[in-house]
Coordinates of C-alpha atoms and ligand atoms in Angstrom, one line a residue:
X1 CA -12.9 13.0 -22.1
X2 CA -14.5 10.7 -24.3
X3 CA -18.2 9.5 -23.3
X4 CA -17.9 6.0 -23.7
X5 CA -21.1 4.9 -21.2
X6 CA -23.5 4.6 -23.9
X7 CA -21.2 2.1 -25.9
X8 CA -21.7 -1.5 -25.1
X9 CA -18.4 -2.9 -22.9
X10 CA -15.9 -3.8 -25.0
X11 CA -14.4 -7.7 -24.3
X12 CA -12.7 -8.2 -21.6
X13 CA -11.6 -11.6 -20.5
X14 CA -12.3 -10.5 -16.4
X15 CA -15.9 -9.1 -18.0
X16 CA -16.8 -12.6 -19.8
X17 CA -15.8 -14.4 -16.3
X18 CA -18.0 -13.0 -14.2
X19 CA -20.6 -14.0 -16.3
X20 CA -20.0 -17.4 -14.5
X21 CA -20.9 -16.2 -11.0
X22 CA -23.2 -19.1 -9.2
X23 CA -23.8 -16.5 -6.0
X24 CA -22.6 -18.6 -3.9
X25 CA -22.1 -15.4 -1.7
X26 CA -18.3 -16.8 -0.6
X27 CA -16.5 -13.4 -2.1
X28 CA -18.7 -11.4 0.7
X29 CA -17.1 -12.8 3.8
X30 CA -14.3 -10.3 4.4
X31 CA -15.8 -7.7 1.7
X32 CA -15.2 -4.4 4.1
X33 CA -17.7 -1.8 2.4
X34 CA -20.4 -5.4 2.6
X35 CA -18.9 -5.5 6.4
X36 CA -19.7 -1.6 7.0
X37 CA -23.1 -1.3 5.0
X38 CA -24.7 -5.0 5.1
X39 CA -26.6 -4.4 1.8
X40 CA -26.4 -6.6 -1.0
X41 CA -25.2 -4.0 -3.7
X42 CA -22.0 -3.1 -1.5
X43 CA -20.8 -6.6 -1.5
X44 CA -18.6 -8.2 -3.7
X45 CA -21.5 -10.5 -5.4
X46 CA -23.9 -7.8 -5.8
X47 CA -21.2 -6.0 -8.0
X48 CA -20.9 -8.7 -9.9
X49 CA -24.6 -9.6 -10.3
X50 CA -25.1 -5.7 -10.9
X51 CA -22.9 -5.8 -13.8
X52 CA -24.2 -8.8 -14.9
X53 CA -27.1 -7.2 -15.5
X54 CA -25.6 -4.1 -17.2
X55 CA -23.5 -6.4 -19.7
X56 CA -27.0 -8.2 -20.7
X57 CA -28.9 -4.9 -20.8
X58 CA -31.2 -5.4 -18.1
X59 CA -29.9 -2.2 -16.5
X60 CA -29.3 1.6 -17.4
X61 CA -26.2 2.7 -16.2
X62 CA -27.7 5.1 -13.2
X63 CA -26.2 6.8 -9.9
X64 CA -27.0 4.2 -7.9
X65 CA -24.8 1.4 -10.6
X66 CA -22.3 4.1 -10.9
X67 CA -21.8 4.6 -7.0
X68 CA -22.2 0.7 -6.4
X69 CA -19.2 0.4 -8.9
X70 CA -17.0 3.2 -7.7
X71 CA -17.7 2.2 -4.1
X72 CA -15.3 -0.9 -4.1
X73 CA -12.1 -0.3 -2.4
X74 CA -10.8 -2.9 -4.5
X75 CA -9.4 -4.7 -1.7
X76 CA -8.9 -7.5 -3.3
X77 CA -10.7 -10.0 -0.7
X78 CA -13.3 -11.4 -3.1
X79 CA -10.7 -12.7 -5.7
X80 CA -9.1 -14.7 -3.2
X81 CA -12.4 -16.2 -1.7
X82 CA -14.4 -17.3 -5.4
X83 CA -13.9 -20.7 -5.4
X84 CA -14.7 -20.1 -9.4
X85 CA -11.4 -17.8 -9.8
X86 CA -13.5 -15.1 -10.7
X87 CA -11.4 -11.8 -10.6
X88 CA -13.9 -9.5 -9.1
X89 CA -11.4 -6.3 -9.2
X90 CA -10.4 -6.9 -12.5
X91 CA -14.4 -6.5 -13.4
X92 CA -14.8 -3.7 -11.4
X93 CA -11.6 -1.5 -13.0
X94 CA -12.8 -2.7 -16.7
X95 CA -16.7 -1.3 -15.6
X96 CA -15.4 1.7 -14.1
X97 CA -13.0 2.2 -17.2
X98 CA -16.0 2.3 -19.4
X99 CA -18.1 4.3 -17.3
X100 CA -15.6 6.9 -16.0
X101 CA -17.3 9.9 -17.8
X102 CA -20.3 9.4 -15.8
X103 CA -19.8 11.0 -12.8
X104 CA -18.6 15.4 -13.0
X105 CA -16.7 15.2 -9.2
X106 CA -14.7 12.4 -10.0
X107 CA -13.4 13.5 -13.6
X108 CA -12.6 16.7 -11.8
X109 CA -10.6 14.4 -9.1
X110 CA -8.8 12.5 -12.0
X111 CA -7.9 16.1 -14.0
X112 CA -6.8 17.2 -10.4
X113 CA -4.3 13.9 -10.3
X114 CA -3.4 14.1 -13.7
X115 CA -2.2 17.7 -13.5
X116 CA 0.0 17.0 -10.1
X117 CA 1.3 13.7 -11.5
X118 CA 2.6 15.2 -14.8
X119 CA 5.3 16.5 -12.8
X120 CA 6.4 14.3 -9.8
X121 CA 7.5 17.0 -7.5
X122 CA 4.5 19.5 -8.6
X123 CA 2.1 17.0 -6.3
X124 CA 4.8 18.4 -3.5
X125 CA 4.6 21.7 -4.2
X126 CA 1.1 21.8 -4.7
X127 CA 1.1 20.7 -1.3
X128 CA 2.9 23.2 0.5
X129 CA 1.2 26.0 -1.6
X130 CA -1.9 24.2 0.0
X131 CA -0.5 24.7 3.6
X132 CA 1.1 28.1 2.8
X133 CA -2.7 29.5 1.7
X134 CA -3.9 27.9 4.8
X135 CA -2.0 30.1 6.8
X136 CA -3.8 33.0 5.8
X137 CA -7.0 31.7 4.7
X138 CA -8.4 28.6 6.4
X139 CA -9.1 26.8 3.0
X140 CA -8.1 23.0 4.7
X141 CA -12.0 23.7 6.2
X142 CA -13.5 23.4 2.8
X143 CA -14.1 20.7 0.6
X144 CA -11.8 18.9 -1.1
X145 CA -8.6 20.4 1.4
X146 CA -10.5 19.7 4.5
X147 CA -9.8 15.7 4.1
X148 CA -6.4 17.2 4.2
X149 CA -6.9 18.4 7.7
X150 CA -9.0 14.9 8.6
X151 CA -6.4 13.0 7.7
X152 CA -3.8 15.1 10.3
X153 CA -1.6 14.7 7.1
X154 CA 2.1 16.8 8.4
X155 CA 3.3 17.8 5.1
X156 CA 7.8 17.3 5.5
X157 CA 9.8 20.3 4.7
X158 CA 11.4 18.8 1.6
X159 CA 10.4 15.1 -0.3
X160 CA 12.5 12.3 -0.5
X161 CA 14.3 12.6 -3.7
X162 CA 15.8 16.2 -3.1
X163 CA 18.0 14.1 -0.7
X164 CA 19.8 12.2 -3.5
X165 CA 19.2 9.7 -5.8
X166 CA 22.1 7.7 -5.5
X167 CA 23.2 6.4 -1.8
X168 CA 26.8 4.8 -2.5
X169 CA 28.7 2.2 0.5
X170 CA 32.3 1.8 0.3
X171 CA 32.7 -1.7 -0.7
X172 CA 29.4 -3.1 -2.3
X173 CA 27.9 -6.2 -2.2
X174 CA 25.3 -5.2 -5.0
X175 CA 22.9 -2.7 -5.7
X176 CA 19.3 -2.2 -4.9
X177 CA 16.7 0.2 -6.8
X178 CA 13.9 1.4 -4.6
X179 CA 10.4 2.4 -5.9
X180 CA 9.6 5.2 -3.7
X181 CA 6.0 5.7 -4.4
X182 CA 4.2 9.1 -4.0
X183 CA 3.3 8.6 -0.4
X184 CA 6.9 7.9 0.8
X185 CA 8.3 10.6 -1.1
X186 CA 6.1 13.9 -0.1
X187 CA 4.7 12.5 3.0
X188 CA 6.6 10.1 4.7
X189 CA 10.6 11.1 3.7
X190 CA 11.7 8.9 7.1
X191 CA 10.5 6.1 6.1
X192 CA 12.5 6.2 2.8
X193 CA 15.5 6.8 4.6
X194 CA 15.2 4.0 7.2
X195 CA 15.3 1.8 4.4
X196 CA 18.3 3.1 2.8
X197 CA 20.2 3.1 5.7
X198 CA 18.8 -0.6 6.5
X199 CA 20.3 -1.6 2.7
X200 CA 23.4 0.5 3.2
X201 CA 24.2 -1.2 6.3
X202 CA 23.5 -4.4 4.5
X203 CA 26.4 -2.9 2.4
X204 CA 24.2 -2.0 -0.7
X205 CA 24.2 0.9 -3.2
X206 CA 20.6 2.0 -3.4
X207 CA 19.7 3.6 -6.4
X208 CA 16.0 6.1 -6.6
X209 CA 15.7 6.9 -10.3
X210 CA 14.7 10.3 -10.7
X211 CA 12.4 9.6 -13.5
X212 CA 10.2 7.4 -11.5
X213 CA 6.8 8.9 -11.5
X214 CA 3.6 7.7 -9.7
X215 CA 2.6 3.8 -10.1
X216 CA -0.5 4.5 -11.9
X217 CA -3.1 2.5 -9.1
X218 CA -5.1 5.9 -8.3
X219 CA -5.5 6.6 -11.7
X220 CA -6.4 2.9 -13.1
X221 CA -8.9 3.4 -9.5
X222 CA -10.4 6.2 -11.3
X223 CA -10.9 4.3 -14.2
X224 CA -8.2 6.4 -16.4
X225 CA -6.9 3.3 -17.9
X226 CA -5.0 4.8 -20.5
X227 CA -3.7 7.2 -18.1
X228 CA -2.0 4.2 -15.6
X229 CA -1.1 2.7 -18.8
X230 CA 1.3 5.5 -19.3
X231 CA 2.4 5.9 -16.0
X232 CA 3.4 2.1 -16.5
X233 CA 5.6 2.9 -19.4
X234 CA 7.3 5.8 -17.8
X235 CA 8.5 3.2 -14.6
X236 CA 9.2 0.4 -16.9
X237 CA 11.7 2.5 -19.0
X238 CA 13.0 4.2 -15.5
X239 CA 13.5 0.3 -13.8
X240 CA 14.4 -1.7 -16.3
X241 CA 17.5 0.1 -17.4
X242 CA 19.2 -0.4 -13.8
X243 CA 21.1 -3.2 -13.8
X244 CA 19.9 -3.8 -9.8
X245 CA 19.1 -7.0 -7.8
X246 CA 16.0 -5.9 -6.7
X247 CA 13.6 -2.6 -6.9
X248 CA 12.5 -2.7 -3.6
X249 CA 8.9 -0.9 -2.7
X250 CA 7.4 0.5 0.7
X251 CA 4.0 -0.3 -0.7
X252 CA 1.9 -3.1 -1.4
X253 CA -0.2 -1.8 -3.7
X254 CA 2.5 -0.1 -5.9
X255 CA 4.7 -3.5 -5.7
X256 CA 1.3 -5.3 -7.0
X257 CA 0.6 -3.1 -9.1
X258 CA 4.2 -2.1 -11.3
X259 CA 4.7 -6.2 -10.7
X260 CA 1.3 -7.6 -11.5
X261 CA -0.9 -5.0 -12.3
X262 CA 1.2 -3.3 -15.3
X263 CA 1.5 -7.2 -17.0
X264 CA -2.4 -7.0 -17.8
X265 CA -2.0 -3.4 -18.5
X266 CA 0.9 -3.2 -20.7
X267 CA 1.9 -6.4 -21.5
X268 CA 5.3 -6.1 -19.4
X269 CA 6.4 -5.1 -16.0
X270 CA 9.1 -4.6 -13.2
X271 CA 9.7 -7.9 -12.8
X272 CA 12.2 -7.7 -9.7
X273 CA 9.5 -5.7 -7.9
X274 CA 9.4 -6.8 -4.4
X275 CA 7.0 -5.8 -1.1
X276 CA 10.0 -4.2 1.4
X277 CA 9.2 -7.7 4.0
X278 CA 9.3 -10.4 1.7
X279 CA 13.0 -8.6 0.6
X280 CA 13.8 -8.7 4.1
X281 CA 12.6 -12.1 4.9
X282 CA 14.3 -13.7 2.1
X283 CA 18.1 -11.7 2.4
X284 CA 21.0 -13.4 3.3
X285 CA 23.0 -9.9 4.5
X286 CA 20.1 -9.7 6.8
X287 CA 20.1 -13.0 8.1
X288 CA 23.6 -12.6 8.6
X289 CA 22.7 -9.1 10.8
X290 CA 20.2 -11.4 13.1
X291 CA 22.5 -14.2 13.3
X292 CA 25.3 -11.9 14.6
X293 CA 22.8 -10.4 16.9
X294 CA 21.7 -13.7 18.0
X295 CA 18.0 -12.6 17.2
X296 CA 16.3 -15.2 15.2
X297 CA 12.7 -17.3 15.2
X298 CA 12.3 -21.2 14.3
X299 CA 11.1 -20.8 10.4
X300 CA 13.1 -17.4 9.5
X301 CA 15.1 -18.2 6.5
X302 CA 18.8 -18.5 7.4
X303 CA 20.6 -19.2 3.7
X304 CA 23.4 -16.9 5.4
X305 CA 27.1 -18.8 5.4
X306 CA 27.4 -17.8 8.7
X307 CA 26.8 -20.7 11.4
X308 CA 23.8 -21.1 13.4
X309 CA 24.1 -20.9 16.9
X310 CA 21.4 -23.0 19.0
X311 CA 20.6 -19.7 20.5
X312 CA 20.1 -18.4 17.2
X313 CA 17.0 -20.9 16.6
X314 CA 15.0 -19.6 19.6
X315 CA 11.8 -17.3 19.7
X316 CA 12.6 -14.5 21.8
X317 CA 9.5 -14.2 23.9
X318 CA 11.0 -11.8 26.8
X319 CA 13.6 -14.0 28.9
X320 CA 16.6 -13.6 26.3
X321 CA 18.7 -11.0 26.9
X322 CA 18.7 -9.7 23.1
X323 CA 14.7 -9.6 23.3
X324 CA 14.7 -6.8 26.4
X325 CA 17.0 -5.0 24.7
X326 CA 15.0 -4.3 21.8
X327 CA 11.5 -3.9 24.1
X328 CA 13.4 -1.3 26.3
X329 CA 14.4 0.0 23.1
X330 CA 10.9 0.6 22.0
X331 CA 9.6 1.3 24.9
X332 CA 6.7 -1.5 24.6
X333 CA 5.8 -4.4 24.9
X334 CA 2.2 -5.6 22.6
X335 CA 2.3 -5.1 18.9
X336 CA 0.0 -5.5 16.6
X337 CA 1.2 -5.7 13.0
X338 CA -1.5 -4.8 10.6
X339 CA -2.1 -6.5 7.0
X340 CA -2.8 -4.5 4.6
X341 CA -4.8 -5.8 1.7
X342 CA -2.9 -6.1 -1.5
X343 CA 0.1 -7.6 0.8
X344 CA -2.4 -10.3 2.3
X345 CA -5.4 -10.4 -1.1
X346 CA -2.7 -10.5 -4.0
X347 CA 0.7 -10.6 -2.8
X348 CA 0.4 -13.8 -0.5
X349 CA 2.7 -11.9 2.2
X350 CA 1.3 -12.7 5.7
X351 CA 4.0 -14.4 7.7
X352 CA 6.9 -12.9 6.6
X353 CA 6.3 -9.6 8.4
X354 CA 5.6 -11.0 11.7
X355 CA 8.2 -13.3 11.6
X356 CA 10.9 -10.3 11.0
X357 CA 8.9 -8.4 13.8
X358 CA 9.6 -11.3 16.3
X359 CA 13.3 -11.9 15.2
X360 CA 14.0 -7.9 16.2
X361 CA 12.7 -9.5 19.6
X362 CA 9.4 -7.7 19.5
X363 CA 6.0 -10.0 20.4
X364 CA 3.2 -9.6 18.0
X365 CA 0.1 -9.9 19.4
X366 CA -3.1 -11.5 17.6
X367 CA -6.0 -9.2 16.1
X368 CA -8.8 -9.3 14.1
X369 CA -7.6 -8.6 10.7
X370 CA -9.3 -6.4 7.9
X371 CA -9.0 -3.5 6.0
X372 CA -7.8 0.0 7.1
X373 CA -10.6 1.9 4.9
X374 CA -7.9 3.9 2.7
X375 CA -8.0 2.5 -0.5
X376 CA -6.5 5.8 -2.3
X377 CA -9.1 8.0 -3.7
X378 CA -11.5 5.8 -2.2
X379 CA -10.8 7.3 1.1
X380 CA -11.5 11.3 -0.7
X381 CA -14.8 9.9 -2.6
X382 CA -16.4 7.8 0.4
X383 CA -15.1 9.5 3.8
X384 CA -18.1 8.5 5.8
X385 CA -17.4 4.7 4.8
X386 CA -13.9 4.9 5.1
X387 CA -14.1 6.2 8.4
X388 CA -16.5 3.2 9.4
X389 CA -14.1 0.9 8.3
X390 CA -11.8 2.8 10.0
X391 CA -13.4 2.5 13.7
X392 CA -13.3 -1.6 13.2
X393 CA -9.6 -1.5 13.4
X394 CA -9.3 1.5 16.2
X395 CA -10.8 -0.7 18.4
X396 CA -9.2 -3.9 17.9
X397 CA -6.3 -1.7 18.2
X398 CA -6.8 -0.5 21.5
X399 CA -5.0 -3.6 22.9
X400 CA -1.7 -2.9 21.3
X401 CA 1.1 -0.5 22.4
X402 CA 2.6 0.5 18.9
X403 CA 1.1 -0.9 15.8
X404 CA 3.3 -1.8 12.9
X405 CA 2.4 -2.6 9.1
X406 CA 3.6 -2.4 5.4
X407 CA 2.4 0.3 3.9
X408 CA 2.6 4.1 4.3
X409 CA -1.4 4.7 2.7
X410 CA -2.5 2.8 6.0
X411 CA 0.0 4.6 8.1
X412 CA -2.1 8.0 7.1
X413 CA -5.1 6.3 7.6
X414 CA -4.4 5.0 11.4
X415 CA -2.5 7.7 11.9
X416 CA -6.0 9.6 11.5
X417 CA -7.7 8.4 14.4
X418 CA -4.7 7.1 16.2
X419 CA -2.4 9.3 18.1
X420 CA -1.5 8.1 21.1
X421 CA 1.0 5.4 20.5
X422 CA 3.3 5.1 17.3
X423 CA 2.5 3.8 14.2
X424 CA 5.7 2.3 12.1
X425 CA 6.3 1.1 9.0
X426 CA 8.4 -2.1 9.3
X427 CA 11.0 -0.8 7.6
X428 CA 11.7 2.1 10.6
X429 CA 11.5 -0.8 13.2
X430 CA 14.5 -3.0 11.5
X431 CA 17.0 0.3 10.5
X432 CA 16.0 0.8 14.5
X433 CA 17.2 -2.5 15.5
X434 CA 19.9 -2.6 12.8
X435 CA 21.7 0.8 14.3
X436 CA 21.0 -0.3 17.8
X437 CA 23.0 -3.5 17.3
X438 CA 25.5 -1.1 15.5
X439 CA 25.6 0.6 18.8
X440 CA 25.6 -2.3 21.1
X441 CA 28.2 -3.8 18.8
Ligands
SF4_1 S1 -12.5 -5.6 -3.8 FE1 -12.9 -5.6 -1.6 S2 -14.5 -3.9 -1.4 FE2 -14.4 -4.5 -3.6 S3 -16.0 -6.1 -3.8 FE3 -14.1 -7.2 -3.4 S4 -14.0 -7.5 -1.2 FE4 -15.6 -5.9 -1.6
SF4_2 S1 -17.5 -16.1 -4.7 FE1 -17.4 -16.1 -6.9 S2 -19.1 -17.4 -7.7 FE2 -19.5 -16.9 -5.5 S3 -20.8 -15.1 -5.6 FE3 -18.7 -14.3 -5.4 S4 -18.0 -14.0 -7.5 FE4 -19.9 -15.3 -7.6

């Protein structure tokens, strides 16, 4: 790898912005690793005053610079709260970009997640090699496997994709590619198929192109630029050749990333991306299921050309007949939906979850919000912070009888401390309510 650190950084329009910092100290309201450490170089403005000084020359790159940098679990939080616009992330991955050689773990980490992403499925086999050896030899108690074993991570018996790649209904009303992700594929298969049965019951084809390969965020985390660049052009080639409504993704941070993230990166993107409950939110066939099922909340969007009943309109707090059936259904009766942080930070998507959640009949409860403390290879570099971050949300959690969110990285992450109550992904709660209707119908 080339050793770029002693270079100066190269322009970078995100770089020359932060130069405009006035410390106002806004950014370090909801900054999680500020939250968990309370020192100045973990927030968001002592980043940016950090590498203000490195850009000037005032400081050496150094361990302490490096770790400050690579500490970030690029959240997102600051670039929302800078009244100046400043892009904090985008200055963080352009820093880290330069000064990836710097550190011998994490190029290790980034060889390690080069060599399983060449291949999509060798990341799955590796896997179960992994929990094969461990079998004989406990290797999940040493270091790197053993956040394996912390995280209670169940690898499936076979991924996603060996179950097909095209999902066909009999008469069509269009077609929907989905962008899988890595985390869906090895680890979470059930989640994929709850949403292909949700848009085949919505009567769509669903389409997973086989030469989808891993979004590129860990890598462009790592600060393997070039490497994410690649990844982009592989996805773009994959999606853009579908002639599909919508490539629909169980992640937040993959949908901001192929959507938004690539366009900086690359120049172009997958334009059609969209986060799995603003899809949901915003479909007619879906509409049309809640309508039918008399399940609906003043301010869901109802552009379906079926009529709305009076009933329809209604929040369904318990009383209605519809809204017991889905609580016996799950068996509870508090939930707490949590926000991940590139739905909330840089897709905008807050409502539009919870609203869904209450049309199924379900009552969401209020909770702190904040970040879950994965943050992708943040969460194998920084376990003791993670963790920490972790514990916020455990306990506002305690209050809640199943906890829903958006993304399957969060889903490992609660899932880590979590174990006494389920933890969905919203897409398993709506195919749930979709085939319960079918069976009530
Ligand atoms: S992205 Fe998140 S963790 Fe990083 S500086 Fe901003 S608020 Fe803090
Ligand atoms: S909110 Fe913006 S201007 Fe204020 S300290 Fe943070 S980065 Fe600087």
């Amino acid at each position: 790898m080339e050793d770029l650190t002693h270079n100066p950084l190269p322009y970078h329009y995100s770089i020359t912005t932060s130069l405009l910092c006035v410390k106002c100290g806004s950014c370090k309201a909801l900054c999680p690793t500020y939250i968990e450490d309370a020192t100045e170089g973990m927030s968001a403005r002592g980043r940016i005053a950090l590498v203000t000084k490195f850009i000037e020359g005032e400081l050496e790159l150094s361990k302490k610079l490096d770790d400050r940098i690579f500490s970030c679990i690029l959240c997102g939080a600051c670039n929302k709260l800078c009244p100046l616009g400043i892009n904090v992330t985008d200055t963080i991955y352009e820093v880290r970009n330069h000064i990836r050689g710097f550190n011998k773990k994490r190029i290790l980490l980034g060889l390690g997640i080069k060599l399983v992403l060449k291949k999509a499925s060798n990341l799955f086999k590796a896997l179960k090699l992994l929990e094969t050896i461990n079998e004989i030899i406990p290797i999940f108690r040493l270091y790197p496997f053993s956040i394996i074993k912390r995280m209670d991570i169940t690898i499936p018996t076979s991924m996603l994709k060996d179950k097909g790649n095209i999902f066909r209904v009999s008469k069509p009303k269009g077609r929907i590619a989905i962008f899988t992700g890595c985390t869906v594929n090895f680890l979470y298969p059930n989640i994929g198929i709850s949403l292909i049965e949700s848009l085949n019951a919505m009567n769509y084809d669903v389409i997973l192109p086989k030469s989808e390969v891993c979004c590129g965020a860990p890598l462009m985390g790592l600060g393997l630029k070039e490497d994410a660049a690649e990844m982009a052009e592989k996805n773009i080639k994959a999606f853009k050749k579908l002639n599909v409504e919508a490539v629909v993704g169980f992640c937040p941070t993959c949908i901001d990333f192929i959507k938004n993230g690539y366009k900086n990166l690359f120049g172009d993107a997958i334009d059609n991306a969209v986060e799995v409950s603003q899809f949901f939110k915003d479909n007619n066939e879906f509409a049309s299921l809640l309508v039918s099922s008399q399940h609906s909340v003043a301010g869901y969007k109802n552009t379906s050309s079926q009529p709305e009943s009076p009933k329809s309109r209604k929040t369904f707090g318990g009383a209605e007949k519809g809204s017991q059936e889905s609580h016996r259904f799950y068996g509870t009766k508090k939930v707490i939906y949590h926000d991940p942080c590139h739905s909330v930070y840089s897709l905008n998507i807050s409502d539009e979850p919870r609203k869904i959640l209450q049309s199924v009949g379900l009552d969401i409860i209020d909770s702190e919000k904040g970040c879950c403390g994965f943050g992708g290879t943040f969460r194998l570099l920084y376990q003791e912070l993670s963790e920490g971050i972790l514990e916020k949300r455990i306990k506002e959690y305690q209050k809640a009888d199943m906890i829903v969110t958006s993304c399957p990285n969060c889903i490992i992450q609660l899932k880590s401390k979590i174990n006494d109550r389920p933890i969905k992904h919203i897409v398993e709660v709506i195919n749930e309510y979709i085939k319960s209707n079918q069976k009530i119908g």
